[in-house]
PDB file of C-alpha atoms in Angstrom:
ATOM      1  CA  MET G 405      -0.101   0.004   0.117  1.00  0.00           C
ATOM      2  CA  ASP G 406       1.592   3.153  -1.060  1.00  0.00           C
ATOM      3  CA  ASP G 407       1.201   6.726   0.854  1.00  0.00           C
ATOM      4  CA  GLN G 408      -1.224   8.009  -1.629  1.00  0.00           C
ATOM      5  CA  ASP G 409      -3.839   5.337  -0.821  1.00  0.00           C
ATOM      6  CA  GLN G 410      -3.514   6.038   3.054  1.00  0.00           C
ATOM      7  CA  ASP G 411      -4.191   9.835   2.542  1.00  0.00           C
ATOM      8  CA  LEU G 412      -7.715   9.264   1.185  1.00  0.00           C
ATOM      9  CA  VAL G 413     -10.710   9.639   3.391  1.00  0.00           C
ATOM     10  CA  ASP G 414     -14.271   9.232   2.948  1.00  0.00           C
ATOM     11  CA  VAL G 415     -15.927  12.500   3.153  1.00  0.00           C
ATOM     12  CA  ASP G 416     -19.469  13.539   3.582  1.00  0.00           C
ATOM     13  CA  LEU G 417     -20.105  16.608   1.287  1.00  0.00           C
ATOM     14  CA  TYR G 418     -23.117  17.875   3.369  1.00  0.00           C
ATOM     15  CA  ASP G 419     -21.502  17.756   6.634  1.00  0.00           C
ATOM     16  CA  SER G 420     -20.388  21.229   7.697  1.00  0.00           C
ATOM     17  CA  GLY G 421     -17.761  19.865  10.190  1.00  0.00           C
ATOM     18  CA  ASP G 422     -18.847  22.031  12.919  1.00  0.00           C
ATOM     19  CA  GLY G 423     -21.262  19.392  14.657  1.00  0.00           C
ATOM     20  CA  SER G 424     -24.391  20.952  13.144  1.00  0.00           C
ATOM     21  CA  LEU G 425     -26.867  18.795  11.206  1.00  0.00           C
ATOM     22  CA  PRO G 426     -26.325  18.300   7.549  1.00  0.00           C
ATOM     23  CA  VAL G 427     -28.437  20.228   5.269  1.00  0.00           C
ATOM     24  CA  TYR G 428     -29.649  18.830   1.858  1.00  0.00           C
ATOM     25  CA  ARG G 429     -31.086  20.473  -1.144  1.00  0.00           C
ATOM     26  CA  TRP G 430     -34.481  19.490  -2.375  1.00  0.00           C
ATOM     27  CA  LYS G 431     -34.355  15.811  -3.747  1.00  0.00           C
ATOM     28  CA  GLN G 432     -30.726  15.611  -2.905  1.00  0.00           C
ATOM     29  CA  ALA G 433     -30.827  13.518   0.421  1.00  0.00           C
ATOM     30  CA  GLY G 434     -30.999  10.319  -1.409  1.00  0.00           C
ATOM     31  CA  ARG G 435     -30.930   8.271   1.858  1.00  0.00           C
ATOM     32  CA  ALA G 436     -32.955   5.162   2.322  1.00  0.00           C
ATOM     33  CA  ASN G 437     -32.874   5.150   6.155  1.00  0.00           C
ATOM     34  CA  LEU G 438     -34.046   9.029   6.233  1.00  0.00           C
ATOM     35  CA  ALA G 439     -37.591  10.115   6.123  1.00  0.00           C
ATOM     36  CA  THR G 440     -39.737  13.244   6.915  1.00  0.00           C
ATOM     37  CA  ARG G 441     -42.551  13.378   9.227  1.00  0.00           C
ATOM     38  CA  ARG G 442     -44.867  13.025   6.557  1.00  0.00           C
ATOM     39  CA  GLN G 443     -43.140  10.117   4.943  1.00  0.00           C
ATOM     40  CA  LEU G 444     -43.153   8.455   8.446  1.00  0.00           C
ATOM     41  CA  ARG G 445     -46.802   9.228   8.771  1.00  0.00           C
ATOM     42  CA  GLU G 446     -47.185   7.247   5.500  1.00  0.00           C
ATOM     43  CA  MET G 447     -45.355   4.340   6.749  1.00  0.00           C
ATOM     44  CA  GLY G 448     -47.642   4.218   9.863  1.00  0.00           C
ATOM     45  CA  LEU G 449     -44.694   5.520  11.975  1.00  0.00           C
ATOM     46  CA  ARG G 450     -43.827   8.441  14.008  1.00  0.00           C
ATOM     47  CA  PRO G 451     -40.376  10.067  15.300  1.00  0.00           C
ATOM     48  CA  GLY G 452     -41.129   8.567  18.763  1.00  0.00           C
ATOM     49  CA  GLY G 453     -38.943  11.106  20.623  1.00  0.00           C
ATOM     50  CA  ALA G 454     -35.899  10.959  18.319  1.00  0.00           C
ATOM     51  CA  GLU G 455     -34.086  13.954  17.431  1.00  0.00           C
ATOM     52  CA  PRO G 456     -33.589  14.994  13.754  1.00  0.00           C
ATOM     53  CA  VAL G 457     -30.418  13.958  12.337  1.00  0.00           C
ATOM     54  CA  ALA G 458     -30.907  16.275   8.879  1.00  0.00           C
ATOM     55  CA  ARG G 459     -32.950  18.588   7.189  1.00  0.00           C
ATOM     56  CA  ILE G 460     -33.778  19.298   3.608  1.00  0.00           C
ATOM     57  CA  GLU G 461     -34.084  22.697   2.309  1.00  0.00           C
ATOM     58  CA  CYS G 462     -36.341  23.698  -0.667  1.00  0.00           C
ATOM     59  CA  ARG G 463     -37.135  27.390  -2.207  1.00  0.00           C
ATOM     60  CA  GLY G 464     -33.761  28.729  -1.666  1.00  0.00           C
ATOM     61  CA  GLY G 465     -33.678  27.860   2.105  1.00  0.00           C
ATOM     62  CA  LYS G 466     -36.939  29.570   2.606  1.00  0.00           C
ATOM     63  CA  ARG G 467     -38.554  26.250   3.627  1.00  0.00           C
ATOM     64  CA  PHE G 468     -37.205  23.184   5.146  1.00  0.00           C
ATOM     65  CA  ALA G 469     -38.202  19.820   6.571  1.00  0.00           C
ATOM     66  CA  TRP G 470     -36.468  17.870   9.419  1.00  0.00           C
ATOM     67  CA  LEU G 471     -35.341  14.111   8.501  1.00  0.00           C
ATOM     68  CA  TYR G 472     -35.468  11.482  10.863  1.00  0.00           C
ATOM     69  CA  ARG G 473     -33.946   7.954  11.042  1.00  0.00           C
ATOM     70  CA  ILE G 474     -36.480   5.399   9.959  1.00  0.00           C
ATOM     71  CA  ASP G 475     -34.918   2.712  12.407  1.00  0.00           C
ATOM     72  CA  LEU G 476     -35.486   4.646  15.466  1.00  0.00           C
ATOM     73  CA  ALA G 477     -39.420   5.528  14.553  1.00  0.00           C
ATOM     74  CA  LYS G 478     -41.874   4.152  16.558  1.00  0.00           C
ATOM     75  CA  PRO G 479     -45.512   2.874  15.305  1.00  0.00           C
ATOM     76  CA  LYS G 480     -48.312   5.567  15.222  1.00  0.00           C
ATOM     77  CA  PHE G 481     -50.669   5.404  18.064  1.00  0.00           C
ATOM     78  CA  PRO G 482     -54.059   4.102  17.103  1.00  0.00           C
ATOM     79  CA  MET G 483     -57.196   6.437  16.776  1.00  0.00           C
ATOM     80  CA  THR G 484     -59.355   6.117  19.623  1.00  0.00           C
ATOM     81  CA  LEU G 485     -62.930   6.660  19.832  1.00  0.00           C
ATOM     82  CA  ALA G 486     -62.436   9.836  22.106  1.00  0.00           C
ATOM     83  CA  LYS G 487     -59.741  11.086  19.701  1.00  0.00           C
ATOM     84  CA  GLU G 488     -62.171  10.718  16.750  1.00  0.00           C
ATOM     85  CA  ALA G 489     -65.251  12.357  18.326  1.00  0.00           C
ATOM     86  CA  ALA G 490     -62.452  15.386  19.199  1.00  0.00           C
ATOM     87  CA  LEU G 491     -61.543  15.459  15.813  1.00  0.00           C
ATOM     88  CA  ASP G 492     -65.033  15.277  14.319  1.00  0.00           C
ATOM     89  CA  LYS G 493     -66.199  18.016  16.505  1.00  0.00           C
ATOM     90  CA  ALA G 494     -63.314  20.216  15.604  1.00  0.00           C
ATOM     91  CA  MET G 495     -63.977  19.624  11.999  1.00  0.00           C
ATOM     92  CA  ALA G 496     -67.684  20.454  12.420  1.00  0.00           C
ATOM     93  CA  ALA G 497     -66.728  23.734  13.920  1.00  0.00           C
ATOM     94  CA  ARG G 498     -64.476  24.846  10.829  1.00  0.00           C
ATOM     95  CA  GLN G 499     -67.209  23.579   8.382  1.00  0.00           C
ATOM     96  CA  THR G 500     -70.472  24.420   9.681  1.00  0.00           C
ATOM     97  CA  CYS G 501     -71.898  27.864   8.918  1.00  0.00           C
ATOM     98  CA  PRO G 502     -72.678  29.833  11.924  1.00  0.00           C
ATOM     99  CA  GLY G 503     -75.397  31.874   9.863  1.00  0.00           C
ATOM    100  CA  PRO G 504     -79.015  31.134   9.769  1.00  0.00           C
ATOM    101  CA  CYS G 505     -78.634  28.254   7.055  1.00  0.00           C
ATOM    102  CA  GLY G 506     -76.512  26.199   9.514  1.00  0.00           C
ATOM    103  CA  ARG G 507     -75.076  23.905   6.680  1.00  0.00           C
ATOM    104  CA  ARG G 508     -72.141  21.477   7.102  1.00  0.00           C
ATOM    105  CA  TYR G 509     -69.973  21.760   4.092  1.00  0.00           C
ATOM    106  CA  PHE G 510     -67.422  19.213   3.106  1.00  0.00           C
ATOM    107  CA  HIS G 511     -64.714  21.776   3.163  1.00  0.00           C
ATOM    108  CA  CYS G 512     -63.435  24.230   5.659  1.00  0.00           C
ATOM    109  CA  LEU G 513     -65.504  27.581   5.589  1.00  0.00           C
ATOM    110  CA  PRO G 514     -63.550  30.784   5.556  1.00  0.00           C
ATOM    111  CA  LEU G 515     -64.923  31.999   9.050  1.00  0.00           C
ATOM    112  CA  ARG G 516     -61.852  34.225  10.064  1.00  0.00           C
ATOM    113  CA  THR G 517     -62.134  36.471   6.910  1.00  0.00           C
ATOM    114  CA  LEU G 518     -65.904  36.043   5.923  1.00  0.00           C
ATOM    115  CA  GLY G 519     -67.713  34.894   9.255  1.00  0.00           C
ATOM    116  CA  SER G 520     -70.070  32.809   7.202  1.00  0.00           C
ATOM    117  CA  CYS G 521     -70.521  30.571   4.012  1.00  0.00           C
ATOM    118  CA  LEU G 522     -70.494  32.372   0.621  1.00  0.00           C
ATOM    119  CA  GLU G 523     -73.919  32.105   0.118  1.00  0.00           C
ATOM    120  CA  TRP G 524     -74.659  34.197   3.483  1.00  0.00           C
ATOM    121  CA  PHE G 525     -71.848  36.730   2.937  1.00  0.00           C
ATOM    122  CA  ASP G 526     -72.438  37.648  -0.787  1.00  0.00           C
ATOM    123  CA  GLY G 527     -75.194  35.574  -2.002  1.00  0.00           C
ATOM    124  CA  THR G 528     -73.458  33.027  -4.358  1.00  0.00           C
ATOM    125  CA  PRO G 529     -75.377  30.118  -4.384  1.00  0.00           C
ATOM    126  CA  ALA G 530     -73.825  26.957  -2.882  1.00  0.00           C
ATOM    127  CA  ASP G 531     -73.656  23.700  -5.001  1.00  0.00           C
ATOM    128  CA  PRO G 532     -76.026  21.216  -3.238  1.00  0.00           C
ATOM    129  CA  THR G 533     -73.698  18.450  -3.245  1.00  0.00           C
ATOM    130  CA  SER G 534     -71.305  20.551  -1.505  1.00  0.00           C
ATOM    131  CA  TYR G 535     -73.056  20.421   2.005  1.00  0.00           C
ATOM    132  CA  ILE G 536     -75.331  18.597   4.320  1.00  0.00           C
ATOM    133  CA  ALA G 537     -78.649  20.058   5.027  1.00  0.00           C
ATOM    134  CA  PRO G 538     -79.126  20.635   8.752  1.00  0.00           C
ATOM    135  CA  PRO G 539     -81.827  18.886  10.472  1.00  0.00           C
ATOM    136  CA  ALA G 540     -85.316  20.527  10.290  1.00  0.00           C
ATOM    137  CA  LYS G 541     -85.891  22.500  13.514  1.00  0.00           C
ATOM    138  CA  HIS G 542     -89.505  21.824  13.551  1.00  0.00           C
ATOM    139  CA  LEU G 543     -88.746  18.058  13.810  1.00  0.00           C
ATOM    140  CA  LEU G 544     -86.220  18.407  16.634  1.00  0.00           C
ATOM    141  CA  ALA G 545     -88.970  20.354  18.870  1.00  0.00           C
ATOM    142  CA  ALA G 546     -91.434  17.509  18.548  1.00  0.00           C
TER     143      ALA G 546
END
């Protein structure tokens, strides 16, 4: 073995050398053992208290996502009935018009800006297939 072979060192191009996390550009991570939170969720996993080991930057560094090791990830917690009921209640608050119509739409309403559905805000008719009509009030009183 000559002196030239002994001087060769395996270098990580993304390691800054100061102990900080490596930063990859968009679609440049190329690691089979790293995943973002969204990718972990699709695999049925969660970070499970593990710290991020790197990050991906996109849009010129304006946006980023943390990368976690897949081998340290833990399974997601299953949805319980109480969690499902709380989620449905929260979504109902975002999808139900507080105006007199009381319709529950299949999408979230712009309640912060408009305060109601478009039909009550400016008269734009709503597509009948985009909401569930509230129960009739005279049937509830009986």
